XYZ file of C-alpha atoms in Angstrom:
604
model
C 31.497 -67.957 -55.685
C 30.621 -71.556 -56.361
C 31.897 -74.011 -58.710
C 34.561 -71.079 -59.816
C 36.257 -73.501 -62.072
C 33.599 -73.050 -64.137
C 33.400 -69.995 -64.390
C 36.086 -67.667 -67.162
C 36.581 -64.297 -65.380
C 38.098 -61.672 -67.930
C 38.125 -58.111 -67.702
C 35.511 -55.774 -69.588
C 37.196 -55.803 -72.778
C 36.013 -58.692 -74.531
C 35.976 -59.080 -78.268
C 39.865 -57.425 -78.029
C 38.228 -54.468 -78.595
C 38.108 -51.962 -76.020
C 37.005 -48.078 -75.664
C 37.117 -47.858 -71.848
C 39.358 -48.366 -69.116
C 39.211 -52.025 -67.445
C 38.728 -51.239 -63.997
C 37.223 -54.695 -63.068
C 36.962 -58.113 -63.440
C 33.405 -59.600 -63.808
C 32.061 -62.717 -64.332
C 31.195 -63.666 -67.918
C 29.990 -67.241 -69.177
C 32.986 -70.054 -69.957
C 31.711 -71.009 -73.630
C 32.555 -74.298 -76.067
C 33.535 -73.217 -79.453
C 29.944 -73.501 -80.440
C 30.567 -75.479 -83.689
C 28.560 -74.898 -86.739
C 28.347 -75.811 -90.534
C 26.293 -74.305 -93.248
C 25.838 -75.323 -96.681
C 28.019 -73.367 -98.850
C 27.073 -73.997 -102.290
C 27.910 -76.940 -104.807
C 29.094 -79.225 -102.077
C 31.023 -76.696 -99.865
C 29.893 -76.024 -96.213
C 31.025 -73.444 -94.013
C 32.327 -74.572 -90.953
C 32.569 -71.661 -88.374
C 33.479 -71.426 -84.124
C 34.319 -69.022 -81.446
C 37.312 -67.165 -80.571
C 37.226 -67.034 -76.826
C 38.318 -63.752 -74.676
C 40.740 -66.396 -73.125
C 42.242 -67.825 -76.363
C 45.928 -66.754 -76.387
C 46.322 -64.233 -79.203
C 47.544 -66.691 -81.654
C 45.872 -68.962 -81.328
C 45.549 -71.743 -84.514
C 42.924 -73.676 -85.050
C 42.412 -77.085 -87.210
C 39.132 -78.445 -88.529
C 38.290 -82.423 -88.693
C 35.475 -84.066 -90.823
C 34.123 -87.073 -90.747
C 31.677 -88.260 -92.988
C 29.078 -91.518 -91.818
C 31.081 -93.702 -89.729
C 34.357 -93.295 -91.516
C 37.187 -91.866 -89.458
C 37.944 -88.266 -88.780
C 40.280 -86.475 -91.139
C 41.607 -82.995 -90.798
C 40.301 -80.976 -93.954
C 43.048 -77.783 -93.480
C 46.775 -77.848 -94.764
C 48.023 -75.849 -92.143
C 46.767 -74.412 -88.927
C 44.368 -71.575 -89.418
C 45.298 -68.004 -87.899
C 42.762 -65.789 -89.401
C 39.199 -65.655 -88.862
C 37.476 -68.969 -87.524
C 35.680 -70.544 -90.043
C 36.922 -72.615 -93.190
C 34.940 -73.331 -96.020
C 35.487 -77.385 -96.567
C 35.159 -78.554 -99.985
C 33.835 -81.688 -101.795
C 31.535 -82.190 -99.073
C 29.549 -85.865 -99.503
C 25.454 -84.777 -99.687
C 24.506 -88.331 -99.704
C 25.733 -89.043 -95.900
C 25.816 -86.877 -92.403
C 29.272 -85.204 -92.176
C 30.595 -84.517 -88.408
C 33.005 -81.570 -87.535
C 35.281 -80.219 -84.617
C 37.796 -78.057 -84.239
C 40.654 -78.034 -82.391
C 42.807 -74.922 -80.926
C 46.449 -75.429 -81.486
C 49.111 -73.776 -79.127
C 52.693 -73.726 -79.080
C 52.716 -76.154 -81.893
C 50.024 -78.577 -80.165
C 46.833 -79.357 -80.118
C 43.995 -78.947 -77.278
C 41.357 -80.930 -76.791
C 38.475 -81.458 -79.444
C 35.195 -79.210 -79.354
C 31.591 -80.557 -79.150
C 31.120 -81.812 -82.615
C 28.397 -80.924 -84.991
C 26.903 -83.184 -87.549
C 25.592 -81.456 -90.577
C 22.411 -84.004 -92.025
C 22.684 -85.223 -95.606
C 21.159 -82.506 -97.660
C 20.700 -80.479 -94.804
C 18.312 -77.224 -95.139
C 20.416 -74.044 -94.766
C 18.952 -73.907 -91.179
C 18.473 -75.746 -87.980
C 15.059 -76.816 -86.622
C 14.278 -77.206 -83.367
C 11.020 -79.049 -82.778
C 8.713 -77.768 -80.775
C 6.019 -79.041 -77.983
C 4.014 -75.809 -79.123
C 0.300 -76.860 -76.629
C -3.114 -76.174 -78.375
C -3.959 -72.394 -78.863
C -0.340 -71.554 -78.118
C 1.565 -69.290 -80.033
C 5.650 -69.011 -79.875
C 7.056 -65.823 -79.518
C 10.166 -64.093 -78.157
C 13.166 -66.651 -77.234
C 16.778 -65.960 -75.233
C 19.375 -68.358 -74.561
C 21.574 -69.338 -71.681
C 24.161 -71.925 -70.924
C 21.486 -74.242 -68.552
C 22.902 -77.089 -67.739
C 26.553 -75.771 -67.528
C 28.205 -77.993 -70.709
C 29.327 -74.547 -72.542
C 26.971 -74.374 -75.368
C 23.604 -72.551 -75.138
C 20.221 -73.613 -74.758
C 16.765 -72.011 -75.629
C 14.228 -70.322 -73.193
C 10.983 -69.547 -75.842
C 7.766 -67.735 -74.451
C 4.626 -69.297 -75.347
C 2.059 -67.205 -75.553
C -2.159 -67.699 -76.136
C -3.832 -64.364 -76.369
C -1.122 -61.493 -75.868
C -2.861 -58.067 -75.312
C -1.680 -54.821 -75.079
C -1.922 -53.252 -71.536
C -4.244 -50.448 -73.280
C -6.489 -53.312 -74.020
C -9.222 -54.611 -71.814
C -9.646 -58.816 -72.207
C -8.895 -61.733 -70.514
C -5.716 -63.250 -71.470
C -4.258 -67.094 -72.133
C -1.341 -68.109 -69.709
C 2.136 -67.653 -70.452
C 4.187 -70.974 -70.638
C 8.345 -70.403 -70.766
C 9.311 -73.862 -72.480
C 13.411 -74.805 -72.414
C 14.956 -76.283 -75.905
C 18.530 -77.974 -76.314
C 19.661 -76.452 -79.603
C 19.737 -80.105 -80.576
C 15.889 -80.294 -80.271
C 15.107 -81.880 -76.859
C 12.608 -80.603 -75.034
C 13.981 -79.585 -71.188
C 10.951 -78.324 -69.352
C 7.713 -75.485 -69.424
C 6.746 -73.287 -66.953
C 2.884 -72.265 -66.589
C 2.805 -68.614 -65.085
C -0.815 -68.737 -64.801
C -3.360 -66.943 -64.923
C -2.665 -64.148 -62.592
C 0.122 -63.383 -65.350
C -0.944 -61.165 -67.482
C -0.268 -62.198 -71.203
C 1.473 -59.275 -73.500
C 4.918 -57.385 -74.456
C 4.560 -54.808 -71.856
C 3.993 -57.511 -68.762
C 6.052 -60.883 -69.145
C 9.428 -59.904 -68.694
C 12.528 -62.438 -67.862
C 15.757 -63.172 -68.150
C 18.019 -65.784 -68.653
C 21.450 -65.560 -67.279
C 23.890 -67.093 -64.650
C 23.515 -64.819 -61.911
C 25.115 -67.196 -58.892
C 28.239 -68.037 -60.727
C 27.919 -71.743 -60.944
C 28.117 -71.954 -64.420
C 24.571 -72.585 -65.224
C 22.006 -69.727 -66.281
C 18.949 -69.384 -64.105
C 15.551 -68.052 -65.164
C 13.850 -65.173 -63.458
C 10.869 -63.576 -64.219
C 8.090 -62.018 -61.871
C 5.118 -64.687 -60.433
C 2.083 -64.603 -59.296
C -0.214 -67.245 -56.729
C -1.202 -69.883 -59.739
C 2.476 -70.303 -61.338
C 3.785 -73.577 -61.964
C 7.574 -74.438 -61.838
C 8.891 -77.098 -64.171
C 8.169 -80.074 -61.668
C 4.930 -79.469 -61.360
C 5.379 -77.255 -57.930
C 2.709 -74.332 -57.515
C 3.633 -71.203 -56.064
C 1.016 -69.550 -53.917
C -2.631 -70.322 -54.025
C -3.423 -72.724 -56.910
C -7.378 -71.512 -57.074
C -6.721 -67.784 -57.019
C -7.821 -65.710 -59.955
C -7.588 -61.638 -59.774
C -8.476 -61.075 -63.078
C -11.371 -58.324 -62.920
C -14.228 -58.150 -65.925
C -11.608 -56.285 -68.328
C -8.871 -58.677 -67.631
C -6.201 -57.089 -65.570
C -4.844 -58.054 -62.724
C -5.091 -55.277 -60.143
C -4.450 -57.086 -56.981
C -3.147 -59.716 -55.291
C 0.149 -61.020 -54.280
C 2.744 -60.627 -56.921
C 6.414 -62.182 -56.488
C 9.725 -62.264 -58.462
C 11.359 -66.048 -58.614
C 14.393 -67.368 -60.080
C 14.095 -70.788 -61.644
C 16.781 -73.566 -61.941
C 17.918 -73.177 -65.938
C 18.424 -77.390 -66.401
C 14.985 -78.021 -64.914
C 12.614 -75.086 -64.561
C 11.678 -75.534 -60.687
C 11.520 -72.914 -58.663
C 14.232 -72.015 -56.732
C 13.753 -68.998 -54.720
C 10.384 -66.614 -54.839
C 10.308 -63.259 -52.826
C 7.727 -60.622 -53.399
C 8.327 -58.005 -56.064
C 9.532 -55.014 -55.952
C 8.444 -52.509 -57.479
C 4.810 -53.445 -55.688
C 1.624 -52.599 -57.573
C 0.060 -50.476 -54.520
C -2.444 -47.691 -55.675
C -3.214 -48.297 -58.564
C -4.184 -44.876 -59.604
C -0.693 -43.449 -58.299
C 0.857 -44.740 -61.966
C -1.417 -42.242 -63.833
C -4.475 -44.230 -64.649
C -7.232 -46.209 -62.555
C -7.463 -48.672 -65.539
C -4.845 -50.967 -65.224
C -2.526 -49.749 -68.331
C 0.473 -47.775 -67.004
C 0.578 -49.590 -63.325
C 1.505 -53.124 -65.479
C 4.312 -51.460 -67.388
C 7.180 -53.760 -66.774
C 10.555 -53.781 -68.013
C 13.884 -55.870 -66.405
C 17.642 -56.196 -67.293
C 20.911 -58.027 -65.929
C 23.352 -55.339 -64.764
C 27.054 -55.676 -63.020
C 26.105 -53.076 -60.666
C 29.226 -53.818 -58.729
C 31.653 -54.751 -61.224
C 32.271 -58.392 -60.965
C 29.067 -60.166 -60.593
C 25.331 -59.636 -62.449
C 22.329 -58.265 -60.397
C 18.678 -58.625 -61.840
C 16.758 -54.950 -61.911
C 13.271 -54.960 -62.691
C 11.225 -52.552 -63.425
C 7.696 -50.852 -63.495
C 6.395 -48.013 -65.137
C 7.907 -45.284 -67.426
C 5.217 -42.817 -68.406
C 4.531 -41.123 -65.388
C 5.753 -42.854 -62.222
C 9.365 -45.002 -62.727
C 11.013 -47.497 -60.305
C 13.690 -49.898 -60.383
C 14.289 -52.508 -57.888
C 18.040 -54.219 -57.578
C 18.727 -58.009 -56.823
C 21.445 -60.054 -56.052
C 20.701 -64.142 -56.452
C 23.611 -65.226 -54.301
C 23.944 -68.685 -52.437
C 20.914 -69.662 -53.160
C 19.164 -66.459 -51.588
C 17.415 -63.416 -53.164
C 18.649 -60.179 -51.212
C 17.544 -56.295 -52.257
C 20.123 -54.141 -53.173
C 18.768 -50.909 -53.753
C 15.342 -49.267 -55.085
C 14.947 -45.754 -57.396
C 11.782 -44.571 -57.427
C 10.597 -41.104 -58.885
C 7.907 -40.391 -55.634
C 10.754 -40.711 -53.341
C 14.213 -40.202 -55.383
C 15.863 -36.664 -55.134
C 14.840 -35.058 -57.970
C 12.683 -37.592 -58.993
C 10.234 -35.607 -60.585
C 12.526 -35.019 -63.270
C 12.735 -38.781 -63.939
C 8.909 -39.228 -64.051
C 8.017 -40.275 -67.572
C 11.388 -40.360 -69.183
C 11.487 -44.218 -69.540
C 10.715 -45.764 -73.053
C 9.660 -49.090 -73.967
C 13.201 -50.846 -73.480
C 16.296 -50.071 -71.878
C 20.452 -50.265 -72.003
C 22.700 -51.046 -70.104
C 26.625 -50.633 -70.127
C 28.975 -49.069 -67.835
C 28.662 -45.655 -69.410
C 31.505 -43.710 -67.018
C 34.628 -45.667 -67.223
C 34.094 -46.586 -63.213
C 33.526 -50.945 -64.443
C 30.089 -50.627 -62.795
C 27.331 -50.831 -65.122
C 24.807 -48.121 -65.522
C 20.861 -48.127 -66.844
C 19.805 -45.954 -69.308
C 15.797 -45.967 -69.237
C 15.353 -44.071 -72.277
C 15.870 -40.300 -71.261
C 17.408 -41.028 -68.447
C 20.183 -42.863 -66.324
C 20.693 -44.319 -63.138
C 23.660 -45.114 -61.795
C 24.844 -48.406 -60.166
C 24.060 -47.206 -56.816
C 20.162 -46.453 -57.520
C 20.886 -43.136 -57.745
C 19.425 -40.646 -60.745
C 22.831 -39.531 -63.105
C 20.492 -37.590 -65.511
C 17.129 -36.529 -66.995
C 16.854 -35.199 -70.348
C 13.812 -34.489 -70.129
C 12.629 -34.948 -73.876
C 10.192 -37.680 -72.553
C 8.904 -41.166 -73.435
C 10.190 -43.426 -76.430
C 10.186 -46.561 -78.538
C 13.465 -47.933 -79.276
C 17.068 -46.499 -78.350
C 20.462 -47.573 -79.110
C 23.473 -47.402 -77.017
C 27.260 -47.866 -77.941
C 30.221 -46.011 -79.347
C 28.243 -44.920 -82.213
C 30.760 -42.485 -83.145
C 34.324 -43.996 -82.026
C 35.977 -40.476 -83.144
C 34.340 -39.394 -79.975
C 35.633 -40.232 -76.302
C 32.546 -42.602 -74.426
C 29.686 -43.982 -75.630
C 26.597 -42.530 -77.018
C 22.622 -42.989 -77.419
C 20.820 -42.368 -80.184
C 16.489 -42.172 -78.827
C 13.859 -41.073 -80.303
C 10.328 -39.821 -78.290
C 6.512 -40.226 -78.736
C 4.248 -37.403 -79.643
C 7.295 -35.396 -78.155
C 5.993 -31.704 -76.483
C 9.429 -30.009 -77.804
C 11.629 -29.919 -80.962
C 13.483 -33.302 -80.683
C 11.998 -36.152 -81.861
C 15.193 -38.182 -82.420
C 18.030 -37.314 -80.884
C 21.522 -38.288 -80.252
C 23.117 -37.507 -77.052
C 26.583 -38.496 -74.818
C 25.346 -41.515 -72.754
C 27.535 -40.259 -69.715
C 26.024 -36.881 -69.072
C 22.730 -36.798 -71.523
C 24.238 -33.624 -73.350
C 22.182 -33.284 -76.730
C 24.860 -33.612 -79.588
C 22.408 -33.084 -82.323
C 18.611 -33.816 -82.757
C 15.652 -33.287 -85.214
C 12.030 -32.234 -84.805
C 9.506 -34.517 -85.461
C 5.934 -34.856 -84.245
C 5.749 -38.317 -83.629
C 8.535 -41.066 -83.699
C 7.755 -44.456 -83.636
C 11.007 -46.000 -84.572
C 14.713 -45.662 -85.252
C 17.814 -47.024 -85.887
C 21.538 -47.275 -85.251
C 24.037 -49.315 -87.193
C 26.973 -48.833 -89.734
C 26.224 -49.431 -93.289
C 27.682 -47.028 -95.323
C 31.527 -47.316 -95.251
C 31.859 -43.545 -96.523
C 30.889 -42.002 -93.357
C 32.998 -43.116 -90.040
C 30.941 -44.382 -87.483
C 27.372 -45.947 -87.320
C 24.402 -43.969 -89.448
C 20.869 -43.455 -87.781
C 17.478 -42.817 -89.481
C 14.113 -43.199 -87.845
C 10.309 -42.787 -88.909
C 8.383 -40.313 -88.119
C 6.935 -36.888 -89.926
C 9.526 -34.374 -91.400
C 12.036 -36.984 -90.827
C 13.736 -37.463 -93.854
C 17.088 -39.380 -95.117
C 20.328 -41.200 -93.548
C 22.445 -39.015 -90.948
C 26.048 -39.278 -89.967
C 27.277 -38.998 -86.332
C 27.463 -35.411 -86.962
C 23.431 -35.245 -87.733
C 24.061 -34.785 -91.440
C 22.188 -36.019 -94.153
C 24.136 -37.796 -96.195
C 21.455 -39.365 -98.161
C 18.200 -38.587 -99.269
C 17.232 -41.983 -99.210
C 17.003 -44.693 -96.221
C 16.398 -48.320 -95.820
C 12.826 -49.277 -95.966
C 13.134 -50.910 -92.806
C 13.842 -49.388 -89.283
C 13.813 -52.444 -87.078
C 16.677 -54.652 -86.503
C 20.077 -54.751 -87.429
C 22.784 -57.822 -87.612
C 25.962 -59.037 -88.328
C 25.268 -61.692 -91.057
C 28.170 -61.358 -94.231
C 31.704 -61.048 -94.042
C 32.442 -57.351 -94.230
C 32.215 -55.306 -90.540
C 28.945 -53.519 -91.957
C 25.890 -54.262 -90.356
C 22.649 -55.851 -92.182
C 19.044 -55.125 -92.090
C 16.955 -57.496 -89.934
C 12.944 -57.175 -90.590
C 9.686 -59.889 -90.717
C 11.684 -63.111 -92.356
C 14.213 -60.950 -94.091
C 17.557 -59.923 -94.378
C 19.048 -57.088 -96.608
C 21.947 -55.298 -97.335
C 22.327 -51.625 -98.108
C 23.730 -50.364 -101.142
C 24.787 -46.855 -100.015
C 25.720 -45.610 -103.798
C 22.614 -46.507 -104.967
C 20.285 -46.298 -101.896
C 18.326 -49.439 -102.351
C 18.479 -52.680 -100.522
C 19.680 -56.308 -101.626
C 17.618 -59.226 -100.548
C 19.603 -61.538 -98.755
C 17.780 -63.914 -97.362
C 13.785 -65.183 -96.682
C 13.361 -67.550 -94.217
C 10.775 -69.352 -95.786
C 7.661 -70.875 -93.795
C 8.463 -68.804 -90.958
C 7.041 -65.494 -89.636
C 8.212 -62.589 -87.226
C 6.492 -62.014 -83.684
C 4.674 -58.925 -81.943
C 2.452 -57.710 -84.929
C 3.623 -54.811 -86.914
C 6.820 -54.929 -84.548
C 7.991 -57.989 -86.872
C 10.875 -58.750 -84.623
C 12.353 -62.292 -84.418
C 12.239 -64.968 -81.600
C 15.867 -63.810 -81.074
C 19.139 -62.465 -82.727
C 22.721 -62.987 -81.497
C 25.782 -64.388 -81.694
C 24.629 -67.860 -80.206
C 26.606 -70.117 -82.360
C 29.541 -69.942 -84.791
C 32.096 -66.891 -84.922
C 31.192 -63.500 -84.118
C 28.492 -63.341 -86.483
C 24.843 -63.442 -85.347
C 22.136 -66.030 -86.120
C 18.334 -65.233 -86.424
C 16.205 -67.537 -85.142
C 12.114 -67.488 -86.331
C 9.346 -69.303 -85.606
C 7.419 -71.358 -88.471
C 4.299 -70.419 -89.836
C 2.915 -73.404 -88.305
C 4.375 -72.642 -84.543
C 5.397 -76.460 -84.326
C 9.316 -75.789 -84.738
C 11.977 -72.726 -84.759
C 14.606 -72.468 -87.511
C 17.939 -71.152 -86.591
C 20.044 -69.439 -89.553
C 23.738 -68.955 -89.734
C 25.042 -66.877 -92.368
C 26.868 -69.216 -95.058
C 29.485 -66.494 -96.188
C 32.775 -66.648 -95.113
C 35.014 -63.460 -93.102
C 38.074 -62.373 -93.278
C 37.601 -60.909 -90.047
C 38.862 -62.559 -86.624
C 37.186 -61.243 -83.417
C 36.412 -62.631 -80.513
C 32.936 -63.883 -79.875
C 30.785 -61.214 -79.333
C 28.900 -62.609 -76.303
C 31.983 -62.230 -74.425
C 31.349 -58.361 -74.889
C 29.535 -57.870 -71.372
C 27.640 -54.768 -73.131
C 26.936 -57.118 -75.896
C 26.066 -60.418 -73.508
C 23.941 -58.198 -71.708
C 21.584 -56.382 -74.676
C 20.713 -60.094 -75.664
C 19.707 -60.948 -72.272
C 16.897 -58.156 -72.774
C 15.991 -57.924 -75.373
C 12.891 -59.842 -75.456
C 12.100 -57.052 -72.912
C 9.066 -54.837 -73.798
C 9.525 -53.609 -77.419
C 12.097 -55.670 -78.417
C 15.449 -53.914 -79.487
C 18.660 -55.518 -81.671
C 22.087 -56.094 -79.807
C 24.682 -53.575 -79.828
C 28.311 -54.103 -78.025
C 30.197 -51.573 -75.338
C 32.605 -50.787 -78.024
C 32.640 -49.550 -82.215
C 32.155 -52.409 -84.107
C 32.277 -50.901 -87.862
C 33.809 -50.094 -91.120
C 37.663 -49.079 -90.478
C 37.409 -51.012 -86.979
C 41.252 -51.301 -85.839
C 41.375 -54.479 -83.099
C 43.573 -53.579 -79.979
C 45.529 -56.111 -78.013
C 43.514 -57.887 -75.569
């Protein structure tokens, strides 16, 4: 492992919260305290940090403020013990004021975090301006520590003329741009135009797969892409675009790009290949160009890149390791060849999960309904088919494991939504429904223990415990996203520019807050650029494009928390849902453990 002083190695319980066995240790980022500060109200902000998985358990903290070039004072009586953040009072609006933190141990203080300087009369966001080119459209974002400093940076898809893979027509070419979340501009990366544009095609992933404390980017190539120097891969005048627009032969590669400066690294050719075209269940071009990719810790210790192809008829997934500074195969699942694999043909949905779902501290993929275990081989088939969003976590923690909660397309059988054990696929409870095109799982009623799940589709009515009851006629309007955004361990409504809250005795929803000027991606999808815990304590920021594309607005919740947890990106479950899920339809983060009303936090 390079550089291993960089890197924090802590066993799979992060947050302090855990519902497995540790069996492992695996390599997880070493993150700053990611210092923010939100405007409060009549000059109060709210200053906020991490808890790390590596803080000691008490751990104190004290916050400094400077204001213009005055000197820094500390703005707490004593050293804070509770939750990290600390709302600071008769805050100056007239001049920039500067903040870090400091962890205090044994009675003395460490050294001081990367400071933050709130503006004068800041906006209750940050902007990050962007180099947006001329018929260019942002879109889905993820983050990664790049240049190795402890604080995360911004990888944003730029996008001209996305399609659909059902839909013939030429597409634009895909740039991946890089953004400090101070607003510098890092790099862009042209795919070209053998990269098809779309939801269902451009797949990557940002993540530090080597262990040098730096993310890498990694996303499949084609003869035409252009690395962030200015290098072309392949043959620069090749174009395989046919008269409907897809891209039906030619070379086609996977290549992992340096995070600081976008240049290519390493390019090998991709696997799953394209091959008959007709063998994925149409000649057109739709199903063949099905992609989908994750990070997984296939052995334990250190992350592998899997990436995908295909999910209603024909499935494979193809396992990497990016290891000094080579690409090597690890293993390859595909349904033609697979024991059994017939049962796994067309059981993958539009996204996927991943978390080690047997105890063993090897992570396994769940590919909608089905599972395939860290050696490439099949665990189980449900067989209930195809779907568009699934959830995966210890949605009910009265319950040993974790669960899923899926729902399926235009299902052939009586369960359109469904919840299920995620170790051996055994149905729990489901409901018939004709169609399903979305659902949901999150906690927001605090009457009912565990998370609640709805979804939309016909017949399907009301809010259902983890036991499949109803327990309210009613549900939230929206069945999208879901994030942790107020102080209570509740989760909020995510949807277009909004945020709500549920009020479960009343069954209506509580506006609270519009990012104004700004506008959700994908169409009627209305998902964000990104949501996650990316700054601040364990809550997670949204971040949104503007109406105008020229900048995205990050927003941190301005409420305080009584609630201490450890950052949630040190949750490798957690870590590992952010890193895709800009991948196909995209899907809201959920952790490896309950995180929920009544939540009890184990020692680390």
């Amino acid at each position: 492992m390079r550089e291993a002083s960089k890197l924090l190695l802590a066993t799979i319980i992060a947050v302090g919260l855990c519902t497995q066995p540790a069996r492992a240790q695996r390599q997880i980022e070493k993150l700053g305290r990611g210092v923010i500060a939100v405007p409060h109200g009549d000059r109060k902000v709210l200053v906020s940090w991490r808890l790390l998985a590596n803080d000691a358990p008490g751990a104190a903290f004290n916050v400094y403020r400077s204001v213009g070039s005055g000197s820094s004072m500390r703005r707490n009586e004593t050293p804070l013990t509770g939750a990290t953040c600390f709302v600071d009072r008769d805050v100056p609006t007239s001049e920039a004021a500067t903040y870090i933190v400091r962890a205090v141990n044994g009675g003395k203080e460490e050294e001081a975090s990367r400071p933050f300087t709130l503006k004068a009369n800041s906006p209750p966001y940050l902007t990050i301006p962007l180099q947006t080119l001329p018929g260019h459209t942002p879109n889905d974002a993820s983050v990664g520590d790049l240049d190795g400093d402890g604080e995360y940076e911004i990888v944003l898809k730029q996008e001209m003329r996305g399609r659909d893979n059902s839909q013939a027509g030429r597409t634009g070419e895909t740039k991946l741009e890089a953004y400090s979340l101070d607003g510098h501009f890092l790099w862009r990366i042209n795919l070209g135009k053998n990269i098809r544009e779309g939801a269902h095609y451009t797949q990557f992933l940002v993540y530090d797969l080597d262990g040098d404390g730096k993310a890498e980017v990694v996303c499949k190539t084609a003869d035409g892409t252009t690395d962030g120097a200015g290098k072309v891969i392949g043959d620069a005048n090749a174009d395989y675009r046919n008269e409907q627009g897809f891209v039906l032969e030619g070379p086609e590669f996977l290549t992992v790009f340096e995070g600081a400066t976008g240049k290519e690294l390493a390019t090998t050719n991709y696997i799953p290949p394209r091959g008959k075209v007709s063998d994925w269940g149409d000649n057109r071009g739709n199903r063949v160009d099905r992609f989908l990719a994750c990070v997984a810790y296939l052995d334990g210790k250190r992350p592998s890149v899997v990436m995908c192809r295909g999910y209603y008829t024909r499935t494979v997934l193809a396992a990497y390791n990016w290891r000094d500074g080579k690409w090597s195969h690890v293993w390859t699942f595909d349904t033609n060849t697979a024991a059994d694999g017939a049962r796994y043909r067309g059981q993958g949905n539009h996204n996927l999960r991943v978390a080690d779902i047997d105890g063993d501290g090897k992570d396994e993929i769940t590919y909608g309904a089905c599972a395939i275990d860290d050696d490439g081989k099949g665990i189980y088939s449900t067989g209930l088919g195809h779907g568009d969003a699934i959830h995966l976590s210890d949605i009910d923690p009265d319950r040993p494991g974790l669960e899923v909660f899926d729902i399926h397309e235009k299902p052939k059988h009586d369960v359109g939504a469904e919840f299920r054990d995620a170790q051996t696929g055994e149905l729990i409870w489901g409901k018939p429904s004709a169609d399903v095109g979305r659902g949901l799982a999150a906690d927001i009623d605090p009457r009912h223990r565990g998370y609640e799940m709805w979804a939309s589709g016909p017949g399907l009515r009301g809010l259902w415990n983890v036991k499949g009851e109803m327990i309210s006629e009613r549900k939230p309007r929206s069945c999208n996203f879901a994030i942790w955004w107020d102080g209570d361990l509740l989760r909020e409504l995510l949807d277009s520019n909004r945020i709500t809250k549920w009020n479960w005795e009343s069954g209506s929803e509580t506006l609270l807050l519009r990012g104004e000027d700004c506008v959700s991606n994908n169409g009627t999808k209305s998902t964000p650029c990104l949501a996650a815990d990316i700054m601040g304590d364990w809550r997670e920021e949204v971040i949104w494009r503007t109406t105008d594309g020229k900048s995205l607005r990050i927003y941190a919740t301005p409420i305080a928390t009584e609630h201490r947890l450890v950052t949630l990106m040190h949750d490798s479950a957690y870590r590992l849902s952010v890193a895709y899920q800009n991948v196909g339809y995209n899907q809201p983060t959920q952790p490896g453990f309950y995180l929920g009303d009544g939540v009890v936090p184990k020692p680390r």
